[in-house]
PDB file of C-alpha atoms and ligand atoms in Angstrom:
ATOM      1  CA  MET A   1      -0.783  13.306  37.857  1.00  0.00           C
ATOM      2  CA  GLU A   2      -1.812  10.417  35.589  1.00  0.00           C
ATOM      3  CA  PRO A   3       0.971   7.919  35.025  1.00  0.00           C
ATOM      4  CA  VAL A   4       2.619   8.161  31.589  1.00  0.00           C
ATOM      5  CA  LYS A   5       1.047   5.551  29.313  1.00  0.00           C
ATOM      6  CA  LYS A   6       3.392   3.053  27.707  1.00  0.00           C
ATOM      7  CA  LEU A   7       2.145   2.244  24.215  1.00  0.00           C
ATOM      8  CA  SER A   8       3.536  -0.641  22.197  1.00  0.00           C
ATOM      9  CA  ARG A   9       5.762  -0.039  19.186  1.00  0.00           C
ATOM     10  CA  SER A  10       5.827  -3.719  18.320  1.00  0.00           C
ATOM     11  CA  ILE A  11       3.850  -5.662  15.711  1.00  0.00           C
ATOM     12  CA  LYS A  12       5.386  -8.957  16.837  1.00  0.00           C
ATOM     13  CA  GLY A  13       2.905 -11.788  16.355  1.00  0.00           C
ATOM     14  CA  LYS A  14       0.453  -9.676  14.332  1.00  0.00           C
ATOM     15  CA  VAL A  15      -0.858 -11.041  11.048  1.00  0.00           C
ATOM     16  CA  ALA A  16      -0.391  -8.694   8.089  1.00  0.00           C
ATOM     17  CA  LEU A  17      -1.616  -9.071   4.517  1.00  0.00           C
ATOM     18  CA  VAL A  18       0.215  -6.990   1.908  1.00  0.00           C
ATOM     19  CA  THR A  19      -1.005  -6.837  -1.702  1.00  0.00           C
ATOM     20  CA  GLY A  20       1.446  -6.213  -4.513  1.00  0.00           C
ATOM     21  CA  ALA A  21       4.104  -7.582  -2.181  1.00  0.00           C
ATOM     22  CA  ALA A  22       6.336  -9.131  -4.841  1.00  0.00           C
ATOM     23  CA  SER A  23       7.937  -5.833  -5.812  1.00  0.00           C
ATOM     24  CA  GLY A  24       8.732  -2.270  -4.795  1.00  0.00           C
ATOM     25  CA  MET A  25       7.026  -0.813  -1.756  1.00  0.00           C
ATOM     26  CA  GLY A  26       4.903  -3.909  -1.096  1.00  0.00           C
ATOM     27  CA  ARG A  27       8.004  -6.078  -0.967  1.00  0.00           C
ATOM     28  CA  ALA A  28       9.833  -3.616   1.280  1.00  0.00           C
ATOM     29  CA  THR A  29       6.789  -3.480   3.579  1.00  0.00           C
ATOM     30  CA  ALA A  30       6.489  -7.278   3.736  1.00  0.00           C
ATOM     31  CA  HIS A  31      10.189  -7.525   4.626  1.00  0.00           C
ATOM     32  CA  LEU A  32      10.025  -4.828   7.271  1.00  0.00           C
ATOM     33  CA  PHE A  33       6.892  -6.231   8.915  1.00  0.00           C
ATOM     34  CA  ALA A  34       8.471  -9.703   9.005  1.00  0.00           C
ATOM     35  CA  ASP A  35      11.691  -8.248  10.440  1.00  0.00           C
ATOM     36  CA  GLU A  36       9.493  -6.751  13.166  1.00  0.00           C
ATOM     37  CA  GLY A  37       8.045 -10.180  13.979  1.00  0.00           C
ATOM     38  CA  ALA A  38       4.737 -10.091  12.099  1.00  0.00           C
ATOM     39  CA  LYS A  39       3.410 -13.055  10.128  1.00  0.00           C
ATOM     40  CA  VAL A  40       3.102 -11.789   6.581  1.00  0.00           C
ATOM     41  CA  ALA A  41       0.808 -12.876   3.757  1.00  0.00           C
ATOM     42  CA  VAL A  42       2.541 -11.951   0.495  1.00  0.00           C
ATOM     43  CA  VAL A  43      -0.082 -11.433  -2.216  1.00  0.00           C
ATOM     44  CA  ASP A  44       0.759 -10.736  -5.860  1.00  0.00           C
ATOM     45  CA  LEU A  45       0.068 -11.760  -9.452  1.00  0.00           C
ATOM     46  CA  ALA A  46       2.715 -14.333 -10.327  1.00  0.00           C
ATOM     47  CA  ARG A  47       3.726 -17.506  -8.475  1.00  0.00           C
ATOM     48  CA  GLU A  48       7.426 -17.184  -9.185  1.00  0.00           C
ATOM     49  CA  ARG A  49       7.723 -13.628  -7.874  1.00  0.00           C
ATOM     50  CA  VAL A  50       5.557 -14.345  -4.816  1.00  0.00           C
ATOM     51  CA  ASP A  51       7.637 -17.415  -3.961  1.00  0.00           C
ATOM     52  CA  ALA A  52      10.865 -15.447  -4.395  1.00  0.00           C
ATOM     53  CA  VAL A  53       9.817 -12.860  -1.796  1.00  0.00           C
ATOM     54  CA  VAL A  54       8.539 -15.508   0.624  1.00  0.00           C
ATOM     55  CA  LYS A  55      11.908 -17.250   0.281  1.00  0.00           C
ATOM     56  CA  GLU A  56      13.839 -14.017   0.923  1.00  0.00           C
ATOM     57  CA  ILE A  57      11.800 -13.363   4.060  1.00  0.00           C
ATOM     58  CA  THR A  58      11.972 -16.869   5.466  1.00  0.00           C
ATOM     59  CA  GLU A  59      15.706 -17.099   4.770  1.00  0.00           C
ATOM     60  CA  ALA A  60      16.109 -13.887   6.744  1.00  0.00           C
ATOM     61  CA  GLY A  61      14.337 -15.595   9.670  1.00  0.00           C
ATOM     62  CA  GLY A  62      10.870 -14.095   9.139  1.00  0.00           C
ATOM     63  CA  ALA A  63       7.436 -15.695   8.845  1.00  0.00           C
ATOM     64  CA  ALA A  64       5.727 -15.365   5.467  1.00  0.00           C
ATOM     65  CA  GLU A  65       3.526 -17.285   3.075  1.00  0.00           C
ATOM     66  CA  GLY A  66       2.493 -16.473  -0.452  1.00  0.00           C
ATOM     67  CA  TRP A  67      -0.812 -16.206  -2.277  1.00  0.00           C
ATOM     68  CA  VAL A  68      -1.184 -15.725  -6.017  1.00  0.00           C
ATOM     69  CA  LEU A  69      -4.072 -13.411  -6.791  1.00  0.00           C
ATOM     70  CA  ASP A  70      -5.180 -10.805  -9.286  1.00  0.00           C
ATOM     71  CA  VAL A  71      -6.761  -8.309  -6.892  1.00  0.00           C
ATOM     72  CA  ALA A  72      -9.337  -7.477  -9.576  1.00  0.00           C
ATOM     73  CA  ASP A  73     -10.853 -10.906  -8.796  1.00  0.00           C
ATOM     74  CA  GLY A  74     -13.497 -10.278  -6.134  1.00  0.00           C
ATOM     75  CA  GLU A  75     -14.154 -13.940  -5.339  1.00  0.00           C
ATOM     76  CA  GLY A  76     -10.424 -14.536  -5.179  1.00  0.00           C
ATOM     77  CA  ILE A  77     -10.109 -11.823  -2.533  1.00  0.00           C
ATOM     78  CA  VAL A  78     -12.677 -13.532  -0.303  1.00  0.00           C
ATOM     79  CA  ARG A  79     -10.896 -16.864  -0.741  1.00  0.00           C
ATOM     80  CA  VAL A  80      -7.414 -15.503  -0.017  1.00  0.00           C
ATOM     81  CA  VAL A  81      -8.511 -13.588   3.080  1.00  0.00           C
ATOM     82  CA  LYS A  82     -10.176 -16.748   4.429  1.00  0.00           C
ATOM     83  CA  GLU A  83      -7.079 -18.827   3.745  1.00  0.00           C
ATOM     84  CA  VAL A  84      -4.795 -16.276   5.395  1.00  0.00           C
ATOM     85  CA  GLU A  85      -7.042 -16.148   8.476  1.00  0.00           C
ATOM     86  CA  GLN A  86      -7.086 -19.942   8.680  1.00  0.00           C
ATOM     87  CA  ARG A  87      -3.354 -20.262   8.150  1.00  0.00           C
ATOM     88  CA  PHE A  88      -2.273 -17.563  10.595  1.00  0.00           C
ATOM     89  CA  GLY A  89      -5.227 -17.537  13.008  1.00  0.00           C
ATOM     90  CA  GLY A  90      -6.647 -14.080  12.212  1.00  0.00           C
ATOM     91  CA  LEU A  91      -5.782 -10.851  10.455  1.00  0.00           C
ATOM     92  CA  ASP A  92      -4.713  -7.621  12.163  1.00  0.00           C
ATOM     93  CA  ILE A  93      -3.157  -5.471   9.441  1.00  0.00           C
ATOM     94  CA  LEU A  94      -4.262  -4.979   5.834  1.00  0.00           C
ATOM     95  CA  VAL A  95      -2.051  -3.077   3.398  1.00  0.00           C
ATOM     96  CA  ASN A  96      -3.809  -2.393   0.083  1.00  0.00           C
ATOM     97  CA  ASN A  97      -0.756  -1.618  -2.030  1.00  0.00           C
ATOM     98  CA  ALA A  98      -1.036  -3.393  -5.408  1.00  0.00           C
ATOM     99  CA  GLY A  99      -1.001  -0.971  -8.291  1.00  0.00           C
ATOM    100  CA  LEU A 100       0.080  -0.303 -11.842  1.00  0.00           C
ATOM    101  CA  ALA A 101       0.818   2.594 -14.151  1.00  0.00           C
ATOM    102  CA  ALA A 102      -2.277   3.691 -16.058  1.00  0.00           C
ATOM    103  CA  PHE A 103      -1.298   6.587 -18.320  1.00  0.00           C
ATOM    104  CA  HIS A 104      -3.866   7.060 -21.084  1.00  0.00           C
ATOM    105  CA  GLY A 105      -4.987  10.240 -22.818  1.00  0.00           C
ATOM    106  CA  ILE A 106      -8.710  10.815 -22.417  1.00  0.00           C
ATOM    107  CA  GLY A 107      -9.307  11.002 -26.181  1.00  0.00           C
ATOM    108  CA  GLU A 108      -7.215   7.986 -27.164  1.00  0.00           C
ATOM    109  CA  PRO A 109      -8.619   4.629 -28.244  1.00  0.00           C
ATOM    110  CA  GLY A 110      -8.720   1.955 -25.560  1.00  0.00           C
ATOM    111  CA  TYR A 111      -9.085   4.509 -22.780  1.00  0.00           C
ATOM    112  CA  GLU A 112     -12.010   2.752 -21.137  1.00  0.00           C
ATOM    113  CA  ASP A 113     -10.054  -0.479 -20.745  1.00  0.00           C
ATOM    114  CA  THR A 114      -7.269   1.349 -18.921  1.00  0.00           C
ATOM    115  CA  TRP A 115      -9.837   3.165 -16.793  1.00  0.00           C
ATOM    116  CA  ALA A 116     -11.604  -0.068 -15.835  1.00  0.00           C
ATOM    117  CA  ARG A 117      -8.376  -1.863 -14.948  1.00  0.00           C
ATOM    118  CA  ALA A 118      -7.059   1.099 -12.920  1.00  0.00           C
ATOM    119  CA  LEU A 119     -10.259   1.365 -10.895  1.00  0.00           C
ATOM    120  CA  ASP A 120     -10.564  -2.420 -10.410  1.00  0.00           C
ATOM    121  CA  VAL A 121      -6.992  -2.896  -9.198  1.00  0.00           C
ATOM    122  CA  MET A 122      -6.407   0.375  -7.342  1.00  0.00           C
ATOM    123  CA  LEU A 123      -9.793   1.196  -5.815  1.00  0.00           C
ATOM    124  CA  THR A 124     -12.426  -1.550  -5.992  1.00  0.00           C
ATOM    125  CA  ALA A 125      -9.905  -4.101  -4.716  1.00  0.00           C
ATOM    126  CA  HIS A 126      -9.220  -1.968  -1.632  1.00  0.00           C
ATOM    127  CA  MET A 127     -12.924  -1.859  -0.804  1.00  0.00           C
ATOM    128  CA  ARG A 128     -13.298  -5.605  -1.356  1.00  0.00           C
ATOM    129  CA  PHE A 129     -10.304  -6.481   0.811  1.00  0.00           C
ATOM    130  CA  VAL A 130     -11.703  -4.328   3.608  1.00  0.00           C
ATOM    131  CA  ARG A 131     -15.099  -6.029   3.342  1.00  0.00           C
ATOM    132  CA  ALA A 132     -13.545  -9.484   3.371  1.00  0.00           C
ATOM    133  CA  ALA A 133     -11.145  -8.754   6.245  1.00  0.00           C
ATOM    134  CA  LEU A 134     -13.465  -6.659   8.392  1.00  0.00           C
ATOM    135  CA  PRO A 135     -14.655  -9.348  10.844  1.00  0.00           C
ATOM    136  CA  SER A 136     -11.033 -10.280  11.642  1.00  0.00           C
ATOM    137  CA  LEU A 137      -9.888  -6.654  11.808  1.00  0.00           C
ATOM    138  CA  LYS A 138     -12.663  -5.892  14.300  1.00  0.00           C
ATOM    139  CA  LYS A 139     -11.823  -8.960  16.338  1.00  0.00           C
ATOM    140  CA  SER A 140      -8.157  -7.969  16.427  1.00  0.00           C
ATOM    141  CA  GLY A 141      -8.797  -5.058  18.782  1.00  0.00           C
ATOM    142  CA  GLU A 142      -5.940  -3.242  17.037  1.00  0.00           C
ATOM    143  CA  GLY A 143      -7.130  -3.576  13.437  1.00  0.00           C
ATOM    144  CA  ARG A 144      -5.210  -1.432  10.976  1.00  0.00           C
ATOM    145  CA  ILE A 145      -5.934  -0.668   7.324  1.00  0.00           C
ATOM    146  CA  VAL A 146      -3.397   1.163   5.185  1.00  0.00           C
ATOM    147  CA  ASN A 147      -4.330   2.095   1.640  1.00  0.00           C
ATOM    148  CA  VAL A 148      -1.562   3.148  -0.697  1.00  0.00           C
ATOM    149  CA  ALA A 149      -2.620   6.132  -2.803  1.00  0.00           C
ATOM    150  CA  SER A 150      -0.151   8.599  -4.319  1.00  0.00           C
ATOM    151  CA  THR A 151       0.646  12.278  -4.590  1.00  0.00           C
ATOM    152  CA  GLU A 152      -1.586  11.805  -7.665  1.00  0.00           C
ATOM    153  CA  GLY A 153      -4.372  11.536  -5.067  1.00  0.00           C
ATOM    154  CA  PHE A 154      -3.986  15.274  -4.401  1.00  0.00           C
ATOM    155  CA  GLY A 155      -3.161  16.647  -7.849  1.00  0.00           C
ATOM    156  CA  ALA A 156      -2.664  15.383 -11.387  1.00  0.00           C
ATOM    157  CA  THR A 157      -0.156  14.749 -14.144  1.00  0.00           C
ATOM    158  CA  PRO A 158      -1.552  15.265 -17.671  1.00  0.00           C
ATOM    159  CA  GLY A 159      -2.560  12.044 -19.435  1.00  0.00           C
ATOM    160  CA  ASN A 160      -2.887  10.123 -16.176  1.00  0.00           C
ATOM    161  CA  SER A 161      -6.613  10.460 -15.450  1.00  0.00           C
ATOM    162  CA  PRO A 162      -7.438   6.758 -14.804  1.00  0.00           C
ATOM    163  CA  TYR A 163      -4.662   6.581 -12.185  1.00  0.00           C
ATOM    164  CA  VAL A 164      -5.458  10.010 -10.736  1.00  0.00           C
ATOM    165  CA  ALA A 165      -9.152   9.153 -10.400  1.00  0.00           C
ATOM    166  CA  ALA A 166      -8.329   5.845  -8.682  1.00  0.00           C
ATOM    167  CA  LYS A 167      -5.898   7.496  -6.257  1.00  0.00           C
ATOM    168  CA  HIS A 168      -8.253  10.364  -5.393  1.00  0.00           C
ATOM    169  CA  GLY A 169     -10.833   7.636  -4.800  1.00  0.00           C
ATOM    170  CA  VAL A 170      -8.492   5.821  -2.434  1.00  0.00           C
ATOM    171  CA  ILE A 171      -8.134   8.939  -0.296  1.00  0.00           C
ATOM    172  CA  GLY A 172     -11.932   9.380  -0.277  1.00  0.00           C
ATOM    173  CA  LEU A 173     -12.476   5.730   0.613  1.00  0.00           C
ATOM    174  CA  THR A 174      -9.908   5.997   3.395  1.00  0.00           C
ATOM    175  CA  ARG A 175     -11.641   8.997   4.937  1.00  0.00           C
ATOM    176  CA  ALA A 176     -15.098   7.460   4.619  1.00  0.00           C
ATOM    177  CA  LEU A 177     -14.028   4.178   6.207  1.00  0.00           C
ATOM    178  CA  ALA A 178     -12.092   5.919   8.982  1.00  0.00           C
ATOM    179  CA  VAL A 179     -15.298   7.688   9.936  1.00  0.00           C
ATOM    180  CA  GLU A 180     -17.381   4.526   9.635  1.00  0.00           C
ATOM    181  CA  LEU A 181     -15.038   2.093  11.357  1.00  0.00           C
ATOM    182  CA  GLY A 182     -13.890   4.314  14.223  1.00  0.00           C
ATOM    183  CA  ARG A 183     -16.492   2.769  16.502  1.00  0.00           C
ATOM    184  CA  GLU A 184     -15.102  -0.668  15.663  1.00  0.00           C
ATOM    185  CA  GLY A 185     -11.634   0.346  16.817  1.00  0.00           C
ATOM    186  CA  VAL A 186     -10.210  -0.148  13.321  1.00  0.00           C
ATOM    187  CA  THR A 187      -7.994   2.658  11.990  1.00  0.00           C
ATOM    188  CA  VAL A 188      -7.899   3.484   8.273  1.00  0.00           C
ATOM    189  CA  ASN A 189      -5.115   5.598   6.833  1.00  0.00           C
ATOM    190  CA  CYS A 190      -3.556   6.347   3.525  1.00  0.00           C
ATOM    191  CA  ILE A 191       0.068   6.563   2.413  1.00  0.00           C
ATOM    192  CA  CYS A 192       0.703   8.862  -0.544  1.00  0.00           C
ATOM    193  CA  PRO A 193       4.133   8.184  -2.034  1.00  0.00           C
ATOM    194  CA  GLY A 194       5.839  10.648  -4.329  1.00  0.00           C
ATOM    195  CA  PRO A 195       8.479   9.481  -6.821  1.00  0.00           C
ATOM    196  CA  ILE A 196       9.915   6.183  -5.558  1.00  0.00           C
ATOM    197  CA  ARG A 197      12.381   3.739  -7.154  1.00  0.00           C
ATOM    198  CA  THR A 198      10.190   0.689  -7.812  1.00  0.00           C
ATOM    199  CA  GLY A 199       8.908  -1.477 -10.636  1.00  0.00           C
ATOM    200  CA  ILE A 200       6.463   1.217 -11.730  1.00  0.00           C
ATOM    201  CA  THR A 201       9.187   3.816 -12.231  1.00  0.00           C
ATOM    202  CA  GLN A 202      12.016   1.537 -13.391  1.00  0.00           C
ATOM    203  CA  GLU A 203      11.599   2.440 -17.050  1.00  0.00           C
ATOM    204  CA  ILE A 204      12.196   6.121 -16.394  1.00  0.00           C
ATOM    205  CA  PRO A 205      15.897   6.624 -17.204  1.00  0.00           C
ATOM    206  CA  ASP A 206      18.062   7.637 -14.225  1.00  0.00           C
ATOM    207  CA  GLU A 207      18.946  10.882 -15.932  1.00  0.00           C
ATOM    208  CA  HIS A 208      15.269  11.859 -16.200  1.00  0.00           C
ATOM    209  CA  LYS A 209      14.676  10.841 -12.597  1.00  0.00           C
ATOM    210  CA  GLU A 210      17.479  13.116 -11.525  1.00  0.00           C
ATOM    211  CA  ILE A 211      16.264  16.110 -13.550  1.00  0.00           C
ATOM    212  CA  PHE A 212      12.730  15.681 -12.198  1.00  0.00           C
ATOM    213  CA  ALA A 213      13.841  15.265  -8.596  1.00  0.00           C
ATOM    214  CA  LYS A 214      16.187  18.251  -8.622  1.00  0.00           C
ATOM    215  CA  ARG A 215      13.431  20.439 -10.028  1.00  0.00           C
ATOM    216  CA  ARG A 216      10.457  19.214  -8.008  1.00  0.00           C
ATOM    217  CA  VAL A 217      11.586  17.452  -4.824  1.00  0.00           C
ATOM    218  CA  PRO A 218      13.096  19.393  -1.888  1.00  0.00           C
ATOM    219  CA  LEU A 219      15.135  16.292  -0.934  1.00  0.00           C
ATOM    220  CA  ARG A 220      16.360  16.316  -4.573  1.00  0.00           C
ATOM    221  CA  ARG A 221      16.095  12.593  -5.249  1.00  0.00           C
ATOM    222  CA  TYR A 222      13.691   9.710  -5.760  1.00  0.00           C
ATOM    223  CA  GLY A 223      12.787   7.837  -2.593  1.00  0.00           C
ATOM    224  CA  TYR A 224      13.501   4.205  -1.793  1.00  0.00           C
ATOM    225  CA  PRO A 225      10.705   1.718  -1.136  1.00  0.00           C
ATOM    226  CA  GLU A 226      12.084   1.079   2.351  1.00  0.00           C
ATOM    227  CA  GLU A 227      11.592   4.757   3.229  1.00  0.00           C
ATOM    228  CA  VAL A 228       7.897   4.379   2.499  1.00  0.00           C
ATOM    229  CA  ALA A 229       7.659   1.016   4.277  1.00  0.00           C
ATOM    230  CA  HIS A 230       8.890   2.606   7.511  1.00  0.00           C
ATOM    231  CA  VAL A 231       6.104   5.186   7.403  1.00  0.00           C
ATOM    232  CA  THR A 232       3.589   2.389   6.803  1.00  0.00           C
ATOM    233  CA  LEU A 233       5.019   0.543   9.796  1.00  0.00           C
ATOM    234  CA  SER A 234       4.595   3.634  11.975  1.00  0.00           C
ATOM    235  CA  VAL A 235       0.947   3.861  10.981  1.00  0.00           C
ATOM    236  CA  VAL A 236       0.153   0.228  11.873  1.00  0.00           C
ATOM    237  CA  LEU A 237       1.856   0.186  15.284  1.00  0.00           C
ATOM    238  CA  PRO A 238      -0.404  -0.492  18.267  1.00  0.00           C
ATOM    239  CA  ALA A 239       0.864   2.868  19.568  1.00  0.00           C
ATOM    240  CA  SER A 240      -0.650   4.670  16.563  1.00  0.00           C
ATOM    241  CA  SER A 241      -4.077   4.074  18.064  1.00  0.00           C
ATOM    242  CA  TYR A 242      -5.358   7.659  17.699  1.00  0.00           C
ATOM    243  CA  LEU A 243      -4.347   8.120  14.059  1.00  0.00           C
ATOM    244  CA  THR A 244      -7.126   7.581  11.545  1.00  0.00           C
ATOM    245  CA  GLY A 245      -8.473   9.142   8.360  1.00  0.00           C
ATOM    246  CA  VAL A 246      -5.214  10.776   7.303  1.00  0.00           C
ATOM    247  CA  ALA A 247      -3.460  10.791   3.937  1.00  0.00           C
ATOM    248  CA  ILE A 248       0.267  11.028   4.581  1.00  0.00           C
ATOM    249  CA  PRO A 249       2.505  12.193   1.742  1.00  0.00           C
ATOM    250  CA  VAL A 250       5.872  10.409   1.649  1.00  0.00           C
ATOM    251  CA  ASP A 251       7.286  12.477  -1.150  1.00  0.00           C
ATOM    252  CA  GLY A 252      10.538  14.156  -0.129  1.00  0.00           C
ATOM    253  CA  GLY A 253       8.559  17.377   0.321  1.00  0.00           C
ATOM    254  CA  MET A 254       7.292  17.505  -3.275  1.00  0.00           C
ATOM    255  CA  LEU A 255       3.732  18.574  -2.502  1.00  0.00           C
ATOM    256  CA  VAL A 256       4.696  21.596  -0.416  1.00  0.00           C
ATOM    257  CA  LYS A 257       7.211  23.024  -2.895  1.00  0.00           C
ATOM    258  CA  ASN A 258       5.994  26.003  -4.885  1.00  0.00           C
ATOM    259  CA  ALA A 259       9.152  27.170  -6.588  1.00  0.00           C
TER     260      ALA A 259
HETATM  261  P1  LIG B 301       5.839  -2.099  -8.275  1.00  0.00           P
HETATM  262  O1  LIG B 301       5.485  -2.296  -9.697  1.00  0.00           O
HETATM  263  O2  LIG B 301       7.239  -2.277  -7.862  1.00  0.00           O
HETATM  264  O3  LIG B 301       4.923  -3.014  -7.349  1.00  0.00           O
HETATM  265  C1  LIG B 301       3.549  -3.158  -7.574  1.00  0.00           C
HETATM  266  C2  LIG B 301       3.174  -4.615  -7.394  1.00  0.00           C
HETATM  267  O4  LIG B 301       1.739  -4.725  -7.517  1.00  0.00           O
HETATM  268  C3  LIG B 301       3.809  -5.531  -8.442  1.00  0.00           C
HETATM  269  O5  LIG B 301       4.473  -6.619  -7.852  1.00  0.00           O
HETATM  270  C4  LIG B 301       2.611  -5.989  -9.258  1.00  0.00           C
HETATM  271  O6  LIG B 301       2.739  -7.314  -9.774  1.00  0.00           O
HETATM  272  C5  LIG B 301       1.494  -5.899  -8.232  1.00  0.00           C
HETATM  273  N1  LIG B 301       0.199  -5.856  -8.899  1.00  0.00           N
HETATM  274  C6  LIG B 301      -0.166  -5.056  -9.937  1.00  0.00           C
HETATM  275  N2  LIG B 301      -1.409  -5.368 -10.323  1.00  0.00           N
HETATM  276  C7  LIG B 301      -1.831  -6.368  -9.502  1.00  0.00           C
HETATM  277  C8  LIG B 301      -3.021  -7.115  -9.431  1.00  0.00           C
HETATM  278  N3  LIG B 301      -4.029  -6.895 -10.278  1.00  0.00           N
HETATM  279  N4  LIG B 301      -3.144  -8.064  -8.478  1.00  0.00           N
HETATM  280  C9  LIG B 301      -2.112  -8.300  -7.627  1.00  0.00           C
HETATM  281  N5  LIG B 301      -0.954  -7.625  -7.650  1.00  0.00           N
HETATM  282  C10 LIG B 301      -0.811  -6.677  -8.593  1.00  0.00           C
HETATM  283  O7  LIG B 301       5.338  -0.614  -7.931  1.00  0.00           O
HETATM  284  P2  LIG B 301       5.248   0.219  -6.575  1.00  0.00           P
HETATM  285  O8  LIG B 301       5.658   1.571  -6.936  1.00  0.00           O
HETATM  286  O9  LIG B 301       5.906  -0.461  -5.438  1.00  0.00           O
HETATM  287  O10 LIG B 301       3.673   0.237  -6.354  1.00  0.00           O
HETATM  288  C11 LIG B 301       3.056   0.074  -5.099  1.00  0.00           C
HETATM  289  C12 LIG B 301       1.938   1.095  -4.946  1.00  0.00           C
HETATM  290  O11 LIG B 301       2.524   2.393  -4.808  1.00  0.00           O
HETATM  291  C13 LIG B 301       0.981   1.181  -6.124  1.00  0.00           C
HETATM  292  O12 LIG B 301      -0.335   1.288  -5.646  1.00  0.00           O
HETATM  293  C14 LIG B 301       1.396   2.462  -6.822  1.00  0.00           C
HETATM  294  O13 LIG B 301       0.328   3.031  -7.529  1.00  0.00           O
HETATM  295  C15 LIG B 301       1.826   3.296  -5.638  1.00  0.00           C
HETATM  296  N6  LIG B 301       2.669   4.435  -5.955  1.00  0.00           N
HETATM  297  C16 LIG B 301       3.913   4.299  -6.526  1.00  0.00           C
HETATM  298  C17 LIG B 301       4.717   5.395  -6.745  1.00  0.00           C
HETATM  299  C18 LIG B 301       6.097   5.290  -7.295  1.00  0.00           C
HETATM  300  O14 LIG B 301       6.729   6.311  -7.589  1.00  0.00           O
HETATM  301  N7  LIG B 301       6.670   4.127  -7.438  1.00  0.00           N
HETATM  302  C19 LIG B 301       4.240   6.746  -6.424  1.00  0.00           C
HETATM  303  C20 LIG B 301       2.940   6.786  -5.819  1.00  0.00           C
HETATM  304  C21 LIG B 301       2.195   5.663  -5.603  1.00  0.00           C
END
């Protein structure tokens, strides 16, 4: 009999870059990865919020540094990836998480601006980060890419077409890159959160959250960002070496509920 293989469930010493890490699921992921011993690059829009998360992590004994970047800035992406690689000596894990709400009726004025911003921030940025980080991810030997999509990557809410198109695109990009980068030993997977308590959903009153969750979600509540971060962690473990090209719903069972 072959001996039982022992695969590592540790990301200690790995370098991880998380976009949109100043809030919500990105912040929870940055914290969790740092708790697990990774060196974390916290990337987000505003200096103050980036610094606040870096401070939280370092005060908790973790290793993190911050970069201020609008992920719609292609040249900025190349610069930040280079700086992270120089600072931490490589890059093993990329989490493309930054995102924003982009509700806009198709017939309403200003639609194309919302469309362009949604696609830039939530799809084109993912592709650009992968291109910039690819040499390091290949070199890592255990390169991991996680793209954050949404349950809106499988279906649609009315009036949300820019977001829905971006998130469907993220799932398509994930599958295409999984197929293309398999030979490089880089895995590419997608996390598809359902309703989660974060910055994006904070304006929805609690009462509405509760009504929605009781009607639509088998677990009958909104999720917490940490519950998503733990799934992301599972996907980037060295032991998850045969997992690629999947889109994992983290939605309290919402997508499988018919009635
Ligand atoms: P959040 O608002 O708490 O965090 C998103 C972060 O991304 C913010 O810190 C924001 O500043 C940052 N960001 C936005 N645009 C950026 C840009 N151009 N450049 C750099 N950073 C930028 O929201 P949440 O929910 O944690 O969002 C994380 C991801 O999860 C997003 O991609 C979102 O679409 C996705 N998602 C969220 C769901 C939810 O219910 N909260 C459900 C499904 C998906």
